[in-house]
Amino acid sequence: MILRRSRTLIVGLAAALLGFAAVAAPLTQASSAGAAADDGVLRIGSDLTYPPYAYLDGEEPAGFDPDFMRALAAQIDREPEFVDTRFEQLITSLQAGHFDVVASALYITEERAGQVDFIPYFTTGNSIVSPTNSAPVRDAGDLCGLSVAVIKGGEVATQLRSEASAACEKDGGAAIDVRDFTSDTEGTQALLAGQVDAQVTDAAVAKSAVDASNGSLAITSDELLFPASVGIAVAKGDTELAEELRGGIERMREDGTYEKLLAQYNLAEPDPEAVAEAMGKNAPAEGDEAGAKQGFVFDWPYFFSLFAVPDFWSAALTVLVLSALAWGISTVLGMAVALGRQSRFAWLRAVLGAYVWFFRSLPLLVLLIFVYNAPQVIPELRAIVGSPFMAGLLALVLSETAYISEIHRGGLKSVAGGQGEAGRALGIPWGGVQRLIVIPQAFRVALPALGNELVTIIKLTSLVSAISLTEILLVGQRIYTQNFKVLETLLAVGIFYVMLVTVFDQALRLLERRLDVNRRGKRAKLGTATSNIDVLPPAPKRERTPHEGEQVLQVRELRKSYGETEVLKGIDLDVHRGEVIAIIGPSGSGKTTLIRTLNAMEPINSGDVLFHGKPVGYARDASGAKKPVSDRVVAATRAEVGMVFQQFNLFPHKTVIENVTFAPDYLRTASRAEIRERAMALLAKVGMDAHAEKYPHQLSGGQQQRVAIARALAMEPEALLFDEPTSALDPELVDEVLRVMTELAAEGLTMVVVTHEMRFAREVADWVVFMDQGVVVEEGPAEQVFDRPEHDRTRRFLKRVHATD
């Protein structure tokens, strides 16, 4: 259905464009025919990047064509106005009425003579330019197998690809590797950089390039290649202007201006026989003034024939491969840059920020030309960017990595901070947390924007033709600069791009569907168990554990500050094996900060946090000063001291069973079969085994917290930290979590619990710590703290809590 709609949309769009063109083209041509004569201005289309024929000297057009047209305009009492237009667009722009004539060293050919009327005004030819340190290339036969730079849209490109290459292959040699450049200047630059072997260009242009090369280049051809007649082009049927220009040229001959200009630029007058031969069947008959004016007719057979042109399909494959590689590499590198910009190292953030700023600011076309010509400065780079494809790929990757990194940065910010903390609390090092927890979630969020960037990359490949890579638009330009069926050719080019975008778009849709947790969740087996507490066994009675024996965790003179605010002020705490310690107190008293320091989720400013007598999250040197330890050392300690969070922090892209098996699987604590068997047993312990294949979003809050407990237990920790495990739950769901915690306490698990559940603290905890304003106000056995508090602040807190129960 989607493909059917796409076809309908394409056909509709094509019909609308063609309808508009059919109506607009005749009107444009008709309205423009007399515009120049009315205002006394002769509008001249010229490519002003083509010295010595036409270029800008400051802000003024200079060169042979501007000089010639100024003199001609003076003869016919017109004011010349030059319109700078790229070479391959000159004739189509003339036909569209953007100017009155074209004067830009335009070779006369049979195809062009079928589109415009020519007024011949000089003869030229082409020269071969080679580096002075290479073997000289004397003629077209010496070009066989070489890479040759030409100007895009020039007749010489067709001559080299057809008759010259055919002659090479006939003699058993390789065809000429003809590479199109937007201007001769860019082709010369590629020659200097060693990216091509030779350049074939107009003789006058070749001389100008050699003179400016400081001896690096030389004209090595013995005679002119493909001598050509050059003409001023006027629109078909504009006989009045054509006659006016011919009369002006005759008067220039009479006063000597014509011969003087030709001699100044070392050019010759046109040969009538050569002109007639070049025009072929489109040469005007004896006595004819000009061709008949023709209206626009869309050539449907030609349009459909373009889809059988092998060059188009080859170029489409090039675009497909280039786009896929550029997008894939940039997506990976962009994520690396986005992660690096979150680094704790300021220098790394600064470097990567500068990279993003610079390459987002730099136009891709400038970057393409720079990368392609970099071997001129650093010859060693030729091994990397020696081909247009590799140079284009590198430029696209450099540019797109900057853009895509910003997309990833947004995706990373959308991932809840608790996701990374949950992974680290399970003993997973930073790299594993990012690769398996954070990045998959961020990528899923960023995928629509990444897909949009892929479409942008596909369209940006059209710019790579500037460094002579044959892509779809360049193939189209080569064709329409010869036959001038511009609308038909560009419509085919557009459809090739639409087809490529459609292929990638459908692939990305499939990927989005595959990564959609909601869709996967609908396929999960729901099971028969409910979310009620009924599935849990009754909690067993337990004996109190005395506040003595082996010390698992120790806190000594612990201080922690956020900026100028000190939140922990010299805390001391001992946690013994098998003991349940409840930390209570008003909000903002430092309870959560304290428990987060026990497994180095929060760094400390001074004091000590010890696990079995060893520092947690740091080490001390011989002098007793603190020094950092590696991420893996901290991760190993965290695997022994599990943590359950207030907001559950289950991994939303993983099922219940995958959440529980994730850390043991990553750390390879046992075989996968054993890990899964133990995970199912833990889920059964917390009453969640029937929900093993569900996703977190399909569970209630109480169910999610029970899964979080099972996940923490899967690492078989020596101690388990609970940070207000019931505060995010509805009242009726609190009991199911507390019952699980009570059962764990009865089994002898060492637990430190930050809680507002006074009943749990009274009935289950062995030792109660009351905190306020960052200090331990009072601590002791549960019965003592709750029934006989010694501190007035403790009594007031408990009285207020009991009053609200």
PDB file of C-alpha atoms in Angstrom, residues 325-481:
ATOM      1  CA  LEU A 325      28.538   4.517   4.181  1.00  0.00           C
ATOM      2  CA  ALA A 326      28.524   8.237   5.003  1.00  0.00           C
ATOM      3  CA  TRP A 327      25.401   7.865   7.161  1.00  0.00           C
ATOM      4  CA  GLY A 328      26.563   4.702   8.903  1.00  0.00           C
ATOM      5  CA  ILE A 329      30.060   5.977   9.702  1.00  0.00           C
ATOM      6  CA  SER A 330      28.775   9.411  10.731  1.00  0.00           C
ATOM      7  CA  THR A 331      26.138   7.842  12.975  1.00  0.00           C
ATOM      8  CA  VAL A 332      28.794   5.865  14.859  1.00  0.00           C
ATOM      9  CA  LEU A 333      31.303   8.730  15.042  1.00  0.00           C
ATOM     10  CA  GLY A 334      28.537  11.199  15.888  1.00  0.00           C
ATOM     11  CA  MET A 335      27.602   9.123  18.920  1.00  0.00           C
ATOM     12  CA  ALA A 336      31.260   9.073  19.992  1.00  0.00           C
ATOM     13  CA  VAL A 337      31.420  12.868  19.677  1.00  0.00           C
ATOM     14  CA  ALA A 338      28.145  13.292  21.588  1.00  0.00           C
ATOM     15  CA  LEU A 339      29.412  11.066  24.409  1.00  0.00           C
ATOM     16  CA  GLY A 340      32.742  12.880  24.423  1.00  0.00           C
ATOM     17  CA  ARG A 341      30.960  16.188  24.888  1.00  0.00           C
ATOM     18  CA  GLN A 342      29.565  14.795  28.143  1.00  0.00           C
ATOM     19  CA  SER A 343      33.050  13.892  29.367  1.00  0.00           C
ATOM     20  CA  ARG A 344      34.325  15.063  32.732  1.00  0.00           C
ATOM     21  CA  PHE A 345      37.463  16.290  30.929  1.00  0.00           C
ATOM     22  CA  ALA A 346      37.048  19.952  30.036  1.00  0.00           C
ATOM     23  CA  TRP A 347      39.733  19.828  27.320  1.00  0.00           C
ATOM     24  CA  LEU A 348      37.918  17.017  25.507  1.00  0.00           C
ATOM     25  CA  ARG A 349      34.597  18.858  25.665  1.00  0.00           C
ATOM     26  CA  ALA A 350      36.291  21.979  24.279  1.00  0.00           C
ATOM     27  CA  VAL A 351      37.978  20.137  21.387  1.00  0.00           C
ATOM     28  CA  LEU A 352      34.821  18.302  20.340  1.00  0.00           C
ATOM     29  CA  GLY A 353      32.705  21.438  20.719  1.00  0.00           C
ATOM     30  CA  ALA A 354      35.114  23.287  18.401  1.00  0.00           C
ATOM     31  CA  TYR A 355      34.938  20.411  15.897  1.00  0.00           C
ATOM     32  CA  VAL A 356      31.139  20.551  15.792  1.00  0.00           C
ATOM     33  CA  TRP A 357      31.129  24.341  15.506  1.00  0.00           C
ATOM     34  CA  PHE A 358      33.686  24.387  12.683  1.00  0.00           C
ATOM     35  CA  PHE A 359      32.298  21.640  10.465  1.00  0.00           C
ATOM     36  CA  ARG A 360      28.686  22.749  10.881  1.00  0.00           C
ATOM     37  CA  SER A 361      29.795  26.216   9.755  1.00  0.00           C
ATOM     38  CA  LEU A 362      31.812  25.036   6.734  1.00  0.00           C
ATOM     39  CA  PRO A 363      29.920  24.670   3.414  1.00  0.00           C
ATOM     40  CA  LEU A 364      30.109  21.093   2.168  1.00  0.00           C
ATOM     41  CA  LEU A 365      31.195  22.180  -1.329  1.00  0.00           C
ATOM     42  CA  VAL A 366      34.198  24.021   0.107  1.00  0.00           C
ATOM     43  CA  LEU A 367      35.096  20.996   2.219  1.00  0.00           C
ATOM     44  CA  LEU A 368      34.803  18.637  -0.772  1.00  0.00           C
ATOM     45  CA  ILE A 369      37.168  20.675  -2.920  1.00  0.00           C
ATOM     46  CA  PHE A 370      39.606  21.158  -0.040  1.00  0.00           C
ATOM     47  CA  VAL A 371      39.739  17.451   0.866  1.00  0.00           C
ATOM     48  CA  TYR A 372      40.093  16.391  -2.763  1.00  0.00           C
ATOM     49  CA  ASN A 373      43.019  18.765  -3.324  1.00  0.00           C
ATOM     50  CA  ALA A 374      44.701  18.219   0.060  1.00  0.00           C
ATOM     51  CA  PRO A 375      47.391  15.926  -1.482  1.00  0.00           C
ATOM     52  CA  GLN A 376      48.842  19.014  -3.143  1.00  0.00           C
ATOM     53  CA  VAL A 377      49.924  20.122   0.350  1.00  0.00           C
ATOM     54  CA  ILE A 378      50.307  16.684   1.973  1.00  0.00           C
ATOM     55  CA  PRO A 379      51.204  14.138  -0.749  1.00  0.00           C
ATOM     56  CA  GLU A 380      50.840  11.233   1.716  1.00  0.00           C
ATOM     57  CA  LEU A 381      47.073  11.830   1.759  1.00  0.00           C
ATOM     58  CA  ARG A 382      46.808  10.664  -1.833  1.00  0.00           C
ATOM     59  CA  ALA A 383      46.590   7.080  -0.591  1.00  0.00           C
ATOM     60  CA  ILE A 384      43.432   8.024   1.340  1.00  0.00           C
ATOM     61  CA  VAL A 385      41.687  10.578  -0.881  1.00  0.00           C
ATOM     62  CA  GLY A 386      43.181   9.589  -4.221  1.00  0.00           C
ATOM     63  CA  SER A 387      39.778   8.719  -5.675  1.00  0.00           C
ATOM     64  CA  PRO A 388      36.761  11.044  -5.896  1.00  0.00           C
ATOM     65  CA  PHE A 389      34.668   8.458  -4.041  1.00  0.00           C
ATOM     66  CA  MET A 390      36.969   8.317  -1.023  1.00  0.00           C
ATOM     67  CA  ALA A 391      37.435  12.090  -0.976  1.00  0.00           C
ATOM     68  CA  GLY A 392      33.669  12.568  -1.150  1.00  0.00           C
ATOM     69  CA  LEU A 393      33.083   9.997   1.583  1.00  0.00           C
ATOM     70  CA  LEU A 394      35.639  11.610   3.895  1.00  0.00           C
ATOM     71  CA  ALA A 395      34.193  15.100   3.348  1.00  0.00           C
ATOM     72  CA  LEU A 396      30.635  13.879   3.949  1.00  0.00           C
ATOM     73  CA  VAL A 397      31.684  12.032   7.112  1.00  0.00           C
ATOM     74  CA  LEU A 398      33.533  15.066   8.490  1.00  0.00           C
ATOM     75  CA  SER A 399      30.536  17.304   7.858  1.00  0.00           C
ATOM     76  CA  GLU A 400      27.720  14.921   8.799  1.00  0.00           C
ATOM     77  CA  THR A 401      29.391  13.680  11.982  1.00  0.00           C
ATOM     78  CA  ALA A 402      29.085  17.216  13.340  1.00  0.00           C
ATOM     79  CA  TYR A 403      25.376  17.408  12.506  1.00  0.00           C
ATOM     80  CA  ILE A 404      24.544  13.880  13.639  1.00  0.00           C
ATOM     81  CA  SER A 405      26.412  14.341  16.926  1.00  0.00           C
ATOM     82  CA  GLU A 406      23.878  17.041  17.820  1.00  0.00           C
ATOM     83  CA  ILE A 407      21.020  14.651  17.038  1.00  0.00           C
ATOM     84  CA  HIS A 408      22.626  12.042  19.288  1.00  0.00           C
ATOM     85  CA  ARG A 409      23.192  14.645  21.998  1.00  0.00           C
ATOM     86  CA  GLY A 410      19.460  15.256  22.057  1.00  0.00           C
ATOM     87  CA  GLY A 411      18.833  11.503  22.167  1.00  0.00           C
ATOM     88  CA  LEU A 412      21.254  11.042  25.065  1.00  0.00           C
ATOM     89  CA  LYS A 413      19.582  13.852  26.999  1.00  0.00           C
ATOM     90  CA  SER A 414      16.230  12.113  26.567  1.00  0.00           C
ATOM     91  CA  VAL A 415      17.475   9.008  28.410  1.00  0.00           C
ATOM     92  CA  ALA A 416      16.686   9.277  32.093  1.00  0.00           C
ATOM     93  CA  GLY A 417      19.784   9.734  34.231  1.00  0.00           C
ATOM     94  CA  GLY A 418      18.705   6.826  36.392  1.00  0.00           C
ATOM     95  CA  GLN A 419      19.317   4.408  33.509  1.00  0.00           C
ATOM     96  CA  GLY A 420      23.065   4.912  33.618  1.00  0.00           C
ATOM     97  CA  GLU A 421      23.074   4.831  37.403  1.00  0.00           C
ATOM     98  CA  ALA A 422      21.157   1.554  37.433  1.00  0.00           C
ATOM     99  CA  GLY A 423      23.723  -0.025  35.127  1.00  0.00           C
ATOM    100  CA  ARG A 424      26.672   1.230  37.177  1.00  0.00           C
ATOM    101  CA  ALA A 425      25.012   0.057  40.403  1.00  0.00           C
ATOM    102  CA  LEU A 426      24.948  -3.463  38.945  1.00  0.00           C
ATOM    103  CA  GLY A 427      28.730  -3.417  38.550  1.00  0.00           C
ATOM    104  CA  ILE A 428      28.789  -2.660  34.828  1.00  0.00           C
ATOM    105  CA  PRO A 429      31.716  -0.405  33.756  1.00  0.00           C
ATOM    106  CA  TRP A 430      31.025   2.895  31.982  1.00  0.00           C
ATOM    107  CA  GLY A 431      31.617   1.469  28.501  1.00  0.00           C
ATOM    108  CA  GLY A 432      29.149  -1.354  28.998  1.00  0.00           C
ATOM    109  CA  VAL A 433      26.534   0.994  30.447  1.00  0.00           C
ATOM    110  CA  GLN A 434      26.764   3.299  27.440  1.00  0.00           C
ATOM    111  CA  ARG A 435      26.877   0.541  24.843  1.00  0.00           C
ATOM    112  CA  LEU A 436      24.114  -1.685  26.177  1.00  0.00           C
ATOM    113  CA  ILE A 437      21.828   0.645  28.142  1.00  0.00           C
ATOM    114  CA  VAL A 438      22.121   4.305  27.224  1.00  0.00           C
ATOM    115  CA  ILE A 439      22.987   4.219  23.508  1.00  0.00           C
ATOM    116  CA  PRO A 440      20.210   1.773  22.460  1.00  0.00           C
ATOM    117  CA  GLN A 441      17.612   3.984  24.143  1.00  0.00           C
ATOM    118  CA  ALA A 442      19.108   7.217  22.761  1.00  0.00           C
ATOM    119  CA  PHE A 443      19.342   5.740  19.265  1.00  0.00           C
ATOM    120  CA  ARG A 444      15.685   4.750  19.296  1.00  0.00           C
ATOM    121  CA  VAL A 445      14.714   8.328  20.189  1.00  0.00           C
ATOM    122  CA  ALA A 446      17.080   9.829  17.588  1.00  0.00           C
ATOM    123  CA  LEU A 447      16.147   7.456  14.745  1.00  0.00           C
ATOM    124  CA  PRO A 448      13.472   9.666  13.069  1.00  0.00           C
ATOM    125  CA  ALA A 449      15.866  12.624  12.967  1.00  0.00           C
ATOM    126  CA  LEU A 450      18.685  10.338  11.796  1.00  0.00           C
ATOM    127  CA  GLY A 451      16.448   9.118   8.990  1.00  0.00           C
ATOM    128  CA  ASN A 452      15.823  12.696   7.954  1.00  0.00           C
ATOM    129  CA  GLU A 453      19.579  13.306   7.925  1.00  0.00           C
ATOM    130  CA  LEU A 454      20.035  10.256   5.696  1.00  0.00           C
ATOM    131  CA  VAL A 455      17.664  11.801   3.151  1.00  0.00           C
ATOM    132  CA  THR A 456      19.714  14.999   3.348  1.00  0.00           C
ATOM    133  CA  ILE A 457      22.922  13.038   2.698  1.00  0.00           C
ATOM    134  CA  ILE A 458      21.394  11.378  -0.377  1.00  0.00           C
ATOM    135  CA  LYS A 459      20.617  14.799  -1.837  1.00  0.00           C
ATOM    136  CA  LEU A 460      23.981  16.228  -0.799  1.00  0.00           C
ATOM    137  CA  THR A 461      25.747  13.597  -2.906  1.00  0.00           C
ATOM    138  CA  SER A 462      24.849  15.765  -5.913  1.00  0.00           C
ATOM    139  CA  LEU A 463      27.559  18.175  -4.734  1.00  0.00           C
ATOM    140  CA  VAL A 464      30.229  15.492  -4.999  1.00  0.00           C
ATOM    141  CA  SER A 465      30.174  15.980  -8.772  1.00  0.00           C
ATOM    142  CA  ALA A 466      32.302  19.072  -8.032  1.00  0.00           C
ATOM    143  CA  ILE A 467      35.242  16.688  -7.543  1.00  0.00           C
ATOM    144  CA  SER A 468      34.306  14.669 -10.640  1.00  0.00           C
ATOM    145  CA  LEU A 469      32.491  11.750  -8.958  1.00  0.00           C
ATOM    146  CA  THR A 470      29.890  10.421 -11.362  1.00  0.00           C
ATOM    147  CA  GLU A 471      26.580  10.622  -9.488  1.00  0.00           C
ATOM    148  CA  ILE A 472      22.984  10.889 -10.705  1.00  0.00           C
ATOM    149  CA  LEU A 473      22.797  14.637 -11.299  1.00  0.00           C
ATOM    150  CA  LEU A 474      26.144  14.698 -13.110  1.00  0.00           C
ATOM    151  CA  VAL A 475      24.953  11.972 -15.496  1.00  0.00           C
ATOM    152  CA  GLY A 476      21.844  14.028 -16.176  1.00  0.00           C
ATOM    153  CA  GLN A 477      23.875  17.180 -16.763  1.00  0.00           C
ATOM    154  CA  ARG A 478      26.161  15.374 -19.195  1.00  0.00           C
ATOM    155  CA  ILE A 479      23.107  14.306 -21.169  1.00  0.00           C
ATOM    156  CA  TYR A 480      21.123  17.530 -21.236  1.00  0.00           C
ATOM    157  CA  THR A 481      24.145  19.704 -22.029  1.00  0.00           C
TER     158      THR A 481
END
